Amino acid sequence: MEAAVQDVNSDPSLLGGRKLALTLHDSNYSGFLGIIGALQFMETDTVAVIGPQSSVIAHVLSHLVNQLHVPLLSFTALDPTLSPLQYPYFIQTAPNDLFLMTAVADMISYFQYREVVAIFSDDDQGKNSITALGDKLAERRCKISYKAILPPEPISSRDLIVDQLVKVTSMESRVIVLHTLSITGLKVFEIAHDLGMMTSEYVWIATSWLSSTLDSTSVSPKVATSMQGALTLRSHTPDSPKKRAFLSRWNKLSNGSIALNVYGLYAYDTVWMIAHAVKEFFDNGGKITYSNDSNLNSFAGKTMNLAALSIFDGGNQLLSNILKTNMTGVSGPIAFNPDRSMPRPSFDVLNVAGKGLMRQIGYWCNYSGLSVVPPESLYAKPANRSSSTQRLDQVIWPGQTTKRPRGWIFPDNGRPLRIGVPRRVSYKAFVSEEEGSGVVHGYSIDVFLAALKCLPYPVPHKFIMFGDGHKNPSYSQLVNMITVDVFDAAVGDITIVTNRTKILDFSQPYADSGLVVVVHVKKTRSIAWAFLRPFTPLMWGVIAAFCLVVGTVVWILEHKFNDEFRGPPKKQMFTILWFSFSTIFGAPRENTVSTLGRIVLLIWLFVILIITSSYTASLTSFLTVQQLSSSIQGIESLVTSNDAIGYQVGSFAENYLFEEVNIAKSRLVPLGSPEEYADALEQGRVAAVVDERPYVDLFLSTYCGFQKVGLEFTKSGWGFAFPRDSPLAIDMSTAILQLSENGELEKIRKKWLNRKVCGGQSSAADSEQHPLKSFWGLFLISGVTCCFALLVYFCLMLHQFKQHFPELTHGSTSRTRISYSVRLKKFLSYADEKAEISANRLKRKRMEMENP
């Protein structure tokens, strides 16, 4: 600041020969002394105040400067709650902590952490900044799981810090955000190192206090070692000739006694902001005058002499000039948004290496988030904060490792996870407990244990059975026990449904599931005419008609050329009938010689192949199929009926049928075991049972005479339940996907559930008759082929008839009426005539014409 005042005063053209006078006051961390110092300033002709260092004093002094109209500028009191609406004369000349905490939240989200521990000083800036961090984390579905509060400087002692850090070690989260001032912050790192909290399982993110400390002062080797691997942030100031020149000049000014951090640059620019504002004030004819505050007249003559405080008459104009600042300082471009925030705030992301050195791994800016290129190079491009564009360079974490820490452990010093397991009394293939030994096994348990083996860390746990053992427990009650901290997780055949996901996190489903309808079936009674059942009567009629049509068409096409299709009329009628229906059983004995006849026959044989194949399959099904004992065809017909419906005790099916499908509870009958399923269906106490598909498949593999009807009308899955935001849920999901990809999940399923369905089970759809609409396309193709063949044949016959009987086709007009009858008879006679006779006659006519 003194260097800035010297530079301002050395330019006589700036203030027209006037000089800036800088008066310093060190409150030594004391809020009281800070207030007294400010009051002393206000007794003199003060046009602006720079400071204070802490937000605690800024809150108090802001009331004072508001009353006296003196602008108060601070580059360190960066509490985000210092609102310009409440404190119009207070101006923050550096990015406030709201942007700093947004950057921290983006880093936490980038590294895929969900919970953090916040350690901060118990002052206004510390508390309000951490509150802002909590809000920004919530926007990213993260949260602060624990807050460790330290006394503000300088009263923070080693014992108090140790107590708080010991509490932090018992927390689940190992991601720690440290937001305090330098003296306390360095103590925290030193003590944390002694407590073993700087190992590879921890993540430390220190706010800008750490970078400022390391930039400006040297620390002891012990302290430097204790903070290795920590991440920190520093306000980004772009490189420029002005910045480089000032840094070079600073080394001469300080004689190398203290380095310059970024807040030194903001201090220099703050003085210049005031100088430019004062210049504009004078240029506009302003005069520095003061007037008495009538509210303070009553204090005249008192010891404190508050009546000496006066209002700066030009304060409002000077404040307006400051807010209009638009210049480039040593810290970069300087201006204010309408809300008085700095435009495009940005930070350097740093990684603390050995010996207290910092290695830059990227940048953060409010415009585009995290990147490895300087923010100023991104402003010309469209803003893009998508997750795919967020990037930082490699981090060397505590413990000198490049492997990203998991960020959490099991709380309470490794207490085993209390895992609730349903004590089932039916379908024990999924979950069961061996009597006496207490060993828990089953399909769900094997999947869970296999997933644990895929995790890169051990998970101490113990299974706790839930239920009285007399009936299946309520799964809704089981998962609710997690929310009240009775269980740390729940494992079993737990269905993932909407109302459960609102209070818990679930792993990736390890088994598909959904509700289906099961009904009782009976064997179809054999009848003499069962062989006709595969097709409807209309279908049989169309098949017979097409057999006759195709036989007749082939006879027409072959009659002139094929001796097997000639003879007496009675023989020819028999030939047509024989040929027509023999095609059903394969190629007929009669050979076809004409090309058109062969085409028609080929298409028809293809149609017959499809029809006979369908007939064979359907007849087989009809002879073995079971018939429904009720009219229930699926959930739709079940809803419209008034029949009783069974469901498994403890299943979510009861709530679904009542709340989602609107079935009255009086119709719902609880059933506790597969045996009860079978008895209730056979005795007619329920028309159908609604249950999840894995249970139904197991039921059908054991009990015959039952069948699924309709489609699966819900889509869900089974998963493992964990508390909200549990990192174990994410890791278990990854492990389940790994088991699915390597085939282990299918092996476990086959071990427990690979049972053949009871013989005779088939779906209701298999027993339906095939209607005409299932084959109309084939009949259409055959019909079109027949018509096309007849048309071509007729055209050929007409052409040949004209060659054989030219005198009939070119008769005189007077004989036209007679010629129609004669020509038709002659044409039919020609068509019926054998091809060899017609050819010989034509040959003789041509010879007679050549030799008259």
CSV table of N, CA, C and O in Angstrom, one decimal, residues 697-789:
chain,number,residue,atom,x,y,z
A,697,ASP,N,-41.1,-68.2,-10.3
A,697,ASP,CA,-40.3,-69.2,-11.0
A,697,ASP,C,-40.0,-70.3,-10.1
A,697,ASP,O,-40.0,-71.5,-10.5
A,698,LEU,N,-39.6,-70.0,-8.8
A,698,LEU,CA,-39.2,-71.1,-7.9
A,698,LEU,C,-40.5,-71.9,-7.5
A,698,LEU,O,-40.4,-73.1,-7.4
A,699,PHE,N,-41.6,-71.2,-7.4
A,699,PHE,CA,-42.9,-71.9,-7.1
A,699,PHE,C,-43.3,-72.8,-8.2
A,699,PHE,O,-43.6,-74.0,-8.0
A,700,LEU,N,-43.2,-72.4,-9.4
A,700,LEU,CA,-43.6,-73.2,-10.6
A,700,LEU,C,-42.6,-74.4,-10.8
A,700,LEU,O,-43.0,-75.4,-11.4
A,701,SER,N,-41.4,-74.3,-10.3
A,701,SER,CA,-40.5,-75.4,-10.5
A,701,SER,C,-40.7,-76.5,-9.5
A,701,SER,O,-40.3,-77.6,-9.6
A,702,THR,N,-41.6,-76.2,-8.5
A,702,THR,CA,-41.9,-77.2,-7.4
A,702,THR,C,-43.3,-77.7,-7.5
A,702,THR,O,-43.5,-78.9,-7.3
A,703,TYR,N,-44.2,-76.9,-7.9
A,703,TYR,CA,-45.7,-77.2,-7.9
A,703,TYR,C,-46.2,-77.2,-9.3
A,703,TYR,O,-46.0,-76.3,-10.1
A,704,CYS,N,-46.8,-78.3,-9.7
A,704,CYS,CA,-47.4,-78.5,-11.0
A,704,CYS,C,-48.9,-78.0,-10.9
A,704,CYS,O,-49.5,-78.0,-9.9
A,705,GLY,N,-49.5,-77.7,-12.1
A,705,GLY,CA,-50.9,-77.3,-12.1
A,705,GLY,C,-51.1,-75.9,-12.0
A,705,GLY,O,-52.2,-75.4,-11.7
A,706,PHE,N,-50.0,-75.0,-12.1
A,706,PHE,CA,-50.2,-73.6,-12.0
A,706,PHE,C,-49.4,-72.9,-13.2
A,706,PHE,O,-48.5,-73.5,-13.8
A,707,GLN,N,-49.8,-71.7,-13.4
A,707,GLN,CA,-49.3,-71.1,-14.6
A,707,GLN,C,-49.3,-69.5,-14.5
A,707,GLN,O,-50.2,-69.0,-13.9
A,708,LYS,N,-48.2,-68.9,-15.1
A,708,LYS,CA,-48.2,-67.5,-15.2
A,708,LYS,C,-49.1,-67.0,-16.3
A,708,LYS,O,-49.1,-67.7,-17.4
A,709,VAL,N,-49.9,-66.0,-16.1
A,709,VAL,CA,-50.7,-65.4,-17.2
A,709,VAL,C,-50.4,-64.0,-17.4
A,709,VAL,O,-50.1,-63.3,-16.4
A,710,GLY,N,-50.6,-63.5,-18.6
A,710,GLY,CA,-50.4,-62.1,-18.9
A,710,GLY,C,-48.9,-61.7,-18.8
A,710,GLY,O,-48.0,-62.6,-18.7
A,711,LEU,N,-48.7,-60.4,-18.9
A,711,LEU,CA,-47.3,-59.9,-18.9
A,711,LEU,C,-46.9,-59.5,-17.6
A,711,LEU,O,-47.7,-59.2,-16.7
A,712,GLU,N,-45.5,-59.4,-17.3
A,712,GLU,CA,-45.0,-58.9,-16.1
A,712,GLU,C,-45.3,-57.4,-16.1
A,712,GLU,O,-44.9,-56.6,-17.0
A,713,PHE,N,-46.1,-56.9,-15.1
A,713,PHE,CA,-46.6,-55.6,-15.2
A,713,PHE,C,-45.9,-54.5,-14.3
A,713,PHE,O,-46.3,-53.4,-14.2
A,714,THR,N,-44.8,-54.9,-13.7
A,714,THR,CA,-43.9,-53.9,-13.1
A,714,THR,C,-42.5,-54.3,-13.5
A,714,THR,O,-42.2,-55.5,-13.7
A,715,LYS,N,-41.6,-53.3,-13.5
A,715,LYS,CA,-40.2,-53.6,-13.8
A,715,LYS,C,-39.4,-53.0,-12.7
A,715,LYS,O,-39.4,-51.8,-12.4
A,716,SER,N,-38.7,-53.9,-11.9
A,716,SER,CA,-37.8,-53.4,-10.8
A,716,SER,C,-36.7,-54.4,-10.7
A,716,SER,O,-36.4,-55.2,-11.6
A,717,GLY,N,-36.0,-54.4,-9.6
A,717,GLY,CA,-34.9,-55.3,-9.3
A,717,GLY,C,-34.6,-55.4,-7.8
A,717,GLY,O,-35.2,-54.7,-7.0
A,718,TRP,N,-33.8,-56.3,-7.5
A,718,TRP,CA,-33.3,-56.5,-6.1
A,718,TRP,C,-32.0,-55.9,-5.9
A,718,TRP,O,-31.1,-56.0,-6.8
A,719,GLY,N,-31.8,-55.2,-4.8
A,719,GLY,CA,-30.5,-54.5,-4.5
A,719,GLY,C,-30.3,-54.5,-3.0
A,719,GLY,O,-31.1,-55.0,-2.2
A,720,PHE,N,-29.1,-54.0,-2.7
A,720,PHE,CA,-28.7,-53.9,-1.3
A,720,PHE,C,-29.0,-52.5,-0.8
A,720,PHE,O,-28.6,-51.5,-1.5
A,721,ALA,N,-29.5,-52.3,0.4
A,721,ALA,CA,-29.9,-50.9,0.8
A,721,ALA,C,-28.8,-50.3,1.8
A,721,ALA,O,-28.2,-51.1,2.6
A,722,PHE,N,-28.6,-49.0,1.6
A,722,PHE,CA,-27.6,-48.3,2.4
A,722,PHE,C,-28.1,-47.0,2.8
A,722,PHE,O,-29.1,-46.5,2.2
A,723,PRO,N,-27.5,-46.3,3.8
A,723,PRO,CA,-28.0,-45.0,4.2
A,723,PRO,C,-27.8,-44.0,3.0
A,723,PRO,O,-27.0,-44.3,2.1
A,724,ARG,N,-28.5,-42.9,3.0
A,724,ARG,CA,-28.4,-41.9,2.0
A,724,ARG,C,-26.9,-41.4,1.9
A,724,ARG,O,-26.2,-41.2,2.9
A,725,ASP,N,-26.5,-41.3,0.6
A,725,ASP,CA,-25.1,-40.8,0.3
A,725,ASP,C,-24.0,-41.7,0.8
A,725,ASP,O,-22.9,-41.2,1.1
A,726,SER,N,-24.3,-42.9,1.0
A,726,SER,CA,-23.3,-43.8,1.5
A,726,SER,C,-22.3,-44.1,0.3
A,726,SER,O,-22.7,-44.6,-0.7
A,727,PRO,N,-21.0,-43.9,0.5
A,727,PRO,CA,-20.1,-44.3,-0.6
A,727,PRO,C,-20.0,-45.8,-0.8
A,727,PRO,O,-19.6,-46.2,-1.9
A,728,LEU,N,-20.3,-46.6,0.2
A,728,LEU,CA,-20.3,-48.0,0.0
A,728,LEU,C,-21.3,-48.5,-1.1
A,728,LEU,O,-21.1,-49.4,-1.8
A,729,ALA,N,-22.4,-47.7,-1.2
A,729,ALA,CA,-23.4,-48.1,-2.2
A,729,ALA,C,-22.8,-48.0,-3.6
A,729,ALA,O,-23.1,-48.8,-4.5
A,730,ILE,N,-22.0,-46.9,-3.8
A,730,ILE,CA,-21.4,-46.7,-5.1
A,730,ILE,C,-20.4,-47.9,-5.4
A,730,ILE,O,-20.4,-48.4,-6.5
A,731,ASP,N,-19.5,-48.2,-4.4
A,731,ASP,CA,-18.5,-49.2,-4.6
A,731,ASP,C,-19.2,-50.6,-4.8
A,731,ASP,O,-18.7,-51.4,-5.6
A,732,MET,N,-20.3,-50.8,-4.1
A,732,MET,CA,-20.9,-52.1,-4.3
A,732,MET,C,-21.6,-52.2,-5.6
A,732,MET,O,-21.7,-53.3,-6.3
A,733,SER,N,-22.1,-51.1,-6.2
A,733,SER,CA,-22.7,-51.1,-7.5
A,733,SER,C,-21.6,-51.5,-8.5
A,733,SER,O,-21.9,-52.3,-9.4
A,734,THR,N,-20.4,-50.9,-8.4
A,734,THR,CA,-19.3,-51.2,-9.3
A,734,THR,C,-19.0,-52.7,-9.2
A,734,THR,O,-18.7,-53.4,-10.2
A,735,ALA,N,-19.0,-53.2,-8.0
A,735,ALA,CA,-18.6,-54.6,-7.8
A,735,ALA,C,-19.6,-55.5,-8.4
A,735,ALA,O,-19.3,-56.6,-9.0
A,736,ILE,N,-20.9,-55.2,-8.3
A,736,ILE,CA,-22.0,-56.0,-8.9
A,736,ILE,C,-21.9,-56.0,-10.4
A,736,ILE,O,-22.1,-57.1,-11.1
A,737,LEU,N,-21.6,-54.9,-11.0
A,737,LEU,CA,-21.4,-54.8,-12.4
A,737,LEU,C,-20.2,-55.7,-12.8
A,737,LEU,O,-20.2,-56.4,-13.9
A,738,GLN,N,-19.1,-55.7,-12.0
A,738,GLN,CA,-18.0,-56.5,-12.3
A,738,GLN,C,-18.4,-58.0,-12.2
A,738,GLN,O,-17.9,-58.8,-13.1
A,739,LEU,N,-19.2,-58.4,-11.2
A,739,LEU,CA,-19.6,-59.8,-11.2
A,739,LEU,C,-20.5,-60.2,-12.4
A,739,LEU,O,-20.4,-61.3,-12.9
A,740,SER,N,-21.3,-59.2,-12.8
A,740,SER,CA,-22.1,-59.5,-14.0
A,740,SER,C,-21.3,-59.7,-15.2
A,740,SER,O,-21.5,-60.6,-16.1
A,741,GLU,N,-20.2,-58.9,-15.4
A,741,GLU,CA,-19.4,-58.9,-16.6
A,741,GLU,C,-18.5,-60.2,-16.6
A,741,GLU,O,-18.3,-60.7,-17.7
A,742,ASN,N,-18.1,-60.6,-15.5
A,742,ASN,CA,-17.2,-61.8,-15.5
A,742,ASN,C,-18.0,-63.2,-15.4
A,742,ASN,O,-17.4,-64.2,-15.3
A,743,GLY,N,-19.3,-63.1,-15.3
A,743,GLY,CA,-20.1,-64.3,-15.3
A,743,GLY,C,-20.3,-64.9,-13.9
A,743,GLY,O,-21.1,-65.9,-13.8
A,744,GLU,N,-19.8,-64.3,-12.9
A,744,GLU,CA,-19.9,-64.9,-11.5
A,744,GLU,C,-21.3,-64.7,-11.0
A,744,GLU,O,-21.8,-65.6,-10.3
A,745,LEU,N,-22.0,-63.7,-11.4
A,745,LEU,CA,-23.4,-63.5,-11.0
A,745,LEU,C,-24.3,-64.6,-11.5
A,745,LEU,O,-25.2,-65.1,-10.8
A,746,GLU,N,-24.1,-65.0,-12.7
A,746,GLU,CA,-24.9,-66.0,-13.3
A,746,GLU,C,-24.6,-67.4,-12.7
A,746,GLU,O,-25.5,-68.2,-12.5
A,747,LYS,N,-23.3,-67.6,-12.3
A,747,LYS,CA,-23.0,-68.9,-11.6
A,747,LYS,C,-23.7,-69.0,-10.3
A,747,LYS,O,-24.2,-70.0,-9.9
A,748,ILE,N,-23.7,-67.9,-9.6
A,748,ILE,CA,-24.4,-67.9,-8.3
A,748,ILE,C,-25.9,-68.1,-8.4
A,748,ILE,O,-26.5,-68.9,-7.7
A,749,ARG,N,-26.5,-67.5,-9.5
A,749,ARG,CA,-27.9,-67.7,-9.7
A,749,ARG,C,-28.2,-69.2,-10.1
A,749,ARG,O,-29.2,-69.8,-9.5
A,750,LYS,N,-27.4,-69.8,-10.9
A,750,LYS,CA,-27.6,-71.2,-11.2
A,750,LYS,C,-27.4,-72.1,-10.0
A,750,LYS,O,-28.1,-73.2,-9.9
A,751,LYS,N,-26.5,-71.8,-9.1
A,751,LYS,CA,-26.2,-72.6,-7.9
A,751,LYS,C,-27.5,-72.7,-7.1
A,751,LYS,O,-27.8,-73.7,-6.6
A,752,TRP,N,-28.2,-71.6,-7.0
A,752,TRP,CA,-29.4,-71.5,-6.0
A,752,TRP,C,-30.7,-71.6,-6.7
A,752,TRP,O,-31.7,-72.1,-6.1
A,753,LEU,N,-30.8,-71.2,-7.9
A,753,LEU,CA,-32.2,-71.0,-8.5
A,753,LEU,C,-32.3,-71.8,-9.8
A,753,LEU,O,-33.4,-71.7,-10.5
A,754,ASN,N,-31.4,-72.5,-10.3
A,754,ASN,CA,-31.5,-73.2,-11.6
A,754,ASN,C,-32.2,-74.5,-11.5
A,754,ASN,O,-31.7,-75.6,-11.4
A,755,ARG,N,-33.6,-74.4,-11.4
A,755,ARG,CA,-34.4,-75.5,-11.3
A,755,ARG,C,-35.4,-75.6,-12.6
A,755,ARG,O,-35.8,-74.5,-13.0
A,756,LYS,N,-35.6,-76.8,-13.1
A,756,LYS,CA,-36.5,-76.9,-14.2
A,756,LYS,C,-38.0,-76.6,-13.8
A,756,LYS,O,-38.4,-77.0,-12.7
A,757,VAL,N,-38.7,-76.0,-14.7
A,757,VAL,CA,-40.1,-75.8,-14.5
A,757,VAL,C,-40.8,-77.1,-14.5
A,757,VAL,O,-40.5,-78.0,-15.3
A,758,CYS,N,-41.8,-77.2,-13.6
A,758,CYS,CA,-42.6,-78.4,-13.6
A,758,CYS,C,-43.2,-78.8,-14.9
A,758,CYS,O,-43.7,-77.9,-15.6
A,759,GLY,N,-43.1,-80.1,-15.3
A,759,GLY,CA,-43.6,-80.5,-16.6
A,759,GLY,C,-45.0,-80.1,-16.9
A,759,GLY,O,-45.9,-80.2,-16.0
A,760,GLY,N,-45.3,-79.8,-18.1
A,760,GLY,CA,-46.7,-79.4,-18.5
A,760,GLY,C,-46.9,-78.0,-18.4
A,760,GLY,O,-48.0,-77.5,-18.8
A,761,GLN,N,-46.0,-77.2,-17.9
A,761,GLN,CA,-46.2,-75.7,-17.7
A,761,GLN,C,-46.0,-75.1,-19.1
A,761,GLN,O,-45.1,-75.4,-19.8
A,762,SER,N,-46.9,-74.3,-19.4
A,762,SER,CA,-46.9,-73.5,-20.7
A,762,SER,C,-47.7,-72.3,-20.5
A,762,SER,O,-48.5,-72.1,-19.6
A,763,SER,N,-47.5,-71.3,-21.4
A,763,SER,CA,-48.3,-70.1,-21.3
A,763,SER,C,-49.6,-70.2,-21.9
A,763,SER,O,-49.8,-71.1,-22.8
A,764,ALA,N,-50.5,-69.4,-21.5
A,764,ALA,CA,-51.9,-69.4,-22.1
A,764,ALA,C,-51.9,-69.1,-23.5
A,764,ALA,O,-52.7,-69.6,-24.3
A,765,ALA,N,-50.9,-68.3,-24.0
A,765,ALA,CA,-50.9,-67.9,-25.4
A,765,ALA,C,-50.6,-69.1,-26.3
A,765,ALA,O,-51.0,-69.1,-27.4
A,766,ASP,N,-50.0,-70.2,-25.7
A,766,ASP,CA,-49.7,-71.3,-26.6
A,766,ASP,C,-50.9,-72.1,-27.0
A,766,ASP,O,-50.9,-72.8,-28.0
A,767,SER,N,-52.0,-72.0,-26.3
A,767,SER,CA,-53.2,-72.8,-26.5
A,767,SER,C,-54.2,-72.1,-27.5
A,767,SER,O,-55.3,-72.6,-27.7
A,768,GLU,N,-53.9,-70.9,-27.9
A,768,GLU,CA,-54.8,-70.2,-28.8
A,768,GLU,C,-54.8,-70.8,-30.2
A,768,GLU,O,-53.8,-71.3,-30.7
A,769,GLN,N,-56.0,-70.8,-30.8
A,769,GLN,CA,-56.1,-71.3,-32.2
A,769,GLN,C,-55.6,-70.2,-33.2
A,769,GLN,O,-55.6,-69.1,-32.9
A,770,HIS,N,-55.1,-70.8,-34.3
A,770,HIS,CA,-54.5,-69.9,-35.3
A,770,HIS,C,-55.6,-69.4,-36.2
A,770,HIS,O,-56.3,-70.1,-36.9
A,771,PRO,N,-55.9,-68.1,-36.2
A,771,PRO,CA,-56.9,-67.5,-37.1
A,771,PRO,C,-56.4,-67.3,-38.5
A,771,PRO,O,-55.2,-67.4,-38.8
A,772,LEU,N,-57.3,-66.9,-39.4
A,772,LEU,CA,-56.9,-66.7,-40.8
A,772,LEU,C,-55.9,-65.5,-40.9
A,772,LEU,O,-55.0,-65.5,-41.8
A,773,LYS,N,-56.1,-64.5,-40.0
A,773,LYS,CA,-55.2,-63.3,-40.2
A,773,LYS,C,-53.7,-63.6,-39.9
A,773,LYS,O,-52.9,-62.8,-40.3
A,774,SER,N,-53.4,-64.8,-39.3
A,774,SER,CA,-52.1,-65.1,-39.1
A,774,SER,C,-51.4,-65.6,-40.4
A,774,SER,O,-50.2,-65.6,-40.5
A,775,PHE,N,-52.2,-66.0,-41.4
A,775,PHE,CA,-51.6,-66.5,-42.7
A,775,PHE,C,-52.1,-65.8,-43.9
A,775,PHE,O,-51.8,-66.3,-45.0
A,776,TRP,N,-52.8,-64.7,-43.8
A,776,TRP,CA,-53.5,-64.1,-45.0
A,776,TRP,C,-52.4,-63.7,-46.0
A,776,TRP,O,-52.7,-63.7,-47.2
A,777,GLY,N,-51.2,-63.3,-45.5
A,777,GLY,CA,-50.2,-62.9,-46.4
A,777,GLY,C,-49.7,-64.0,-47.3
A,777,GLY,O,-49.5,-63.8,-48.5
A,778,LEU,N,-49.7,-65.2,-46.8
A,778,LEU,CA,-49.3,-66.4,-47.6
A,778,LEU,C,-50.3,-66.7,-48.6
A,778,LEU,O,-50.0,-67.0,-49.8
A,779,PHE,N,-51.6,-66.7,-48.2
A,779,PHE,CA,-52.7,-66.9,-49.2
A,779,PHE,C,-52.7,-65.9,-50.3
A,779,PHE,O,-53.0,-66.2,-51.4
A,780,LEU,N,-52.4,-64.6,-49.9
A,780,LEU,CA,-52.4,-63.6,-50.9
A,780,LEU,C,-51.3,-63.8,-51.9
A,780,LEU,O,-51.6,-63.7,-53.1
A,781,ILE,N,-50.1,-64.2,-51.5
A,781,ILE,CA,-49.1,-64.5,-52.4
A,781,ILE,C,-49.5,-65.7,-53.4
A,781,ILE,O,-49.3,-65.6,-54.6
A,782,SER,N,-50.1,-66.7,-52.8
A,782,SER,CA,-50.5,-67.9,-53.7
A,782,SER,C,-51.6,-67.5,-54.6
A,782,SER,O,-51.6,-67.8,-55.8
A,783,GLY,N,-52.6,-66.7,-54.2
A,783,GLY,CA,-53.6,-66.2,-55.0
A,783,GLY,C,-53.2,-65.4,-56.2
A,783,GLY,O,-53.6,-65.5,-57.3
A,784,VAL,N,-52.3,-64.4,-55.9
A,784,VAL,CA,-51.7,-63.5,-56.9
A,784,VAL,C,-51.0,-64.4,-57.9
A,784,VAL,O,-51.0,-64.1,-59.2
A,785,THR,N,-50.2,-65.4,-57.5
A,785,THR,CA,-49.4,-66.2,-58.4
A,785,THR,C,-50.4,-67.0,-59.4
A,785,THR,O,-50.1,-67.1,-60.6
A,786,CYS,N,-51.5,-67.5,-58.8
A,786,CYS,CA,-52.4,-68.2,-59.6
A,786,CYS,C,-53.0,-67.3,-60.7
A,786,CYS,O,-53.2,-67.7,-61.9
A,787,CYS,N,-53.5,-66.2,-60.3
A,787,CYS,CA,-54.1,-65.2,-61.2
A,787,CYS,C,-53.1,-64.8,-62.3
A,787,CYS,O,-53.5,-64.7,-63.5
A,788,PHE,N,-51.9,-64.5,-61.9
A,788,PHE,CA,-50.9,-64.1,-62.9
A,788,PHE,C,-50.6,-65.3,-63.9
A,788,PHE,O,-50.5,-65.0,-65.1
A,789,ALA,N,-50.5,-66.5,-63.4
A,789,ALA,CA,-50.2,-67.6,-64.3
A,789,ALA,C,-51.4,-67.9,-65.3
A,789,ALA,O,-51.2,-68.1,-66.4
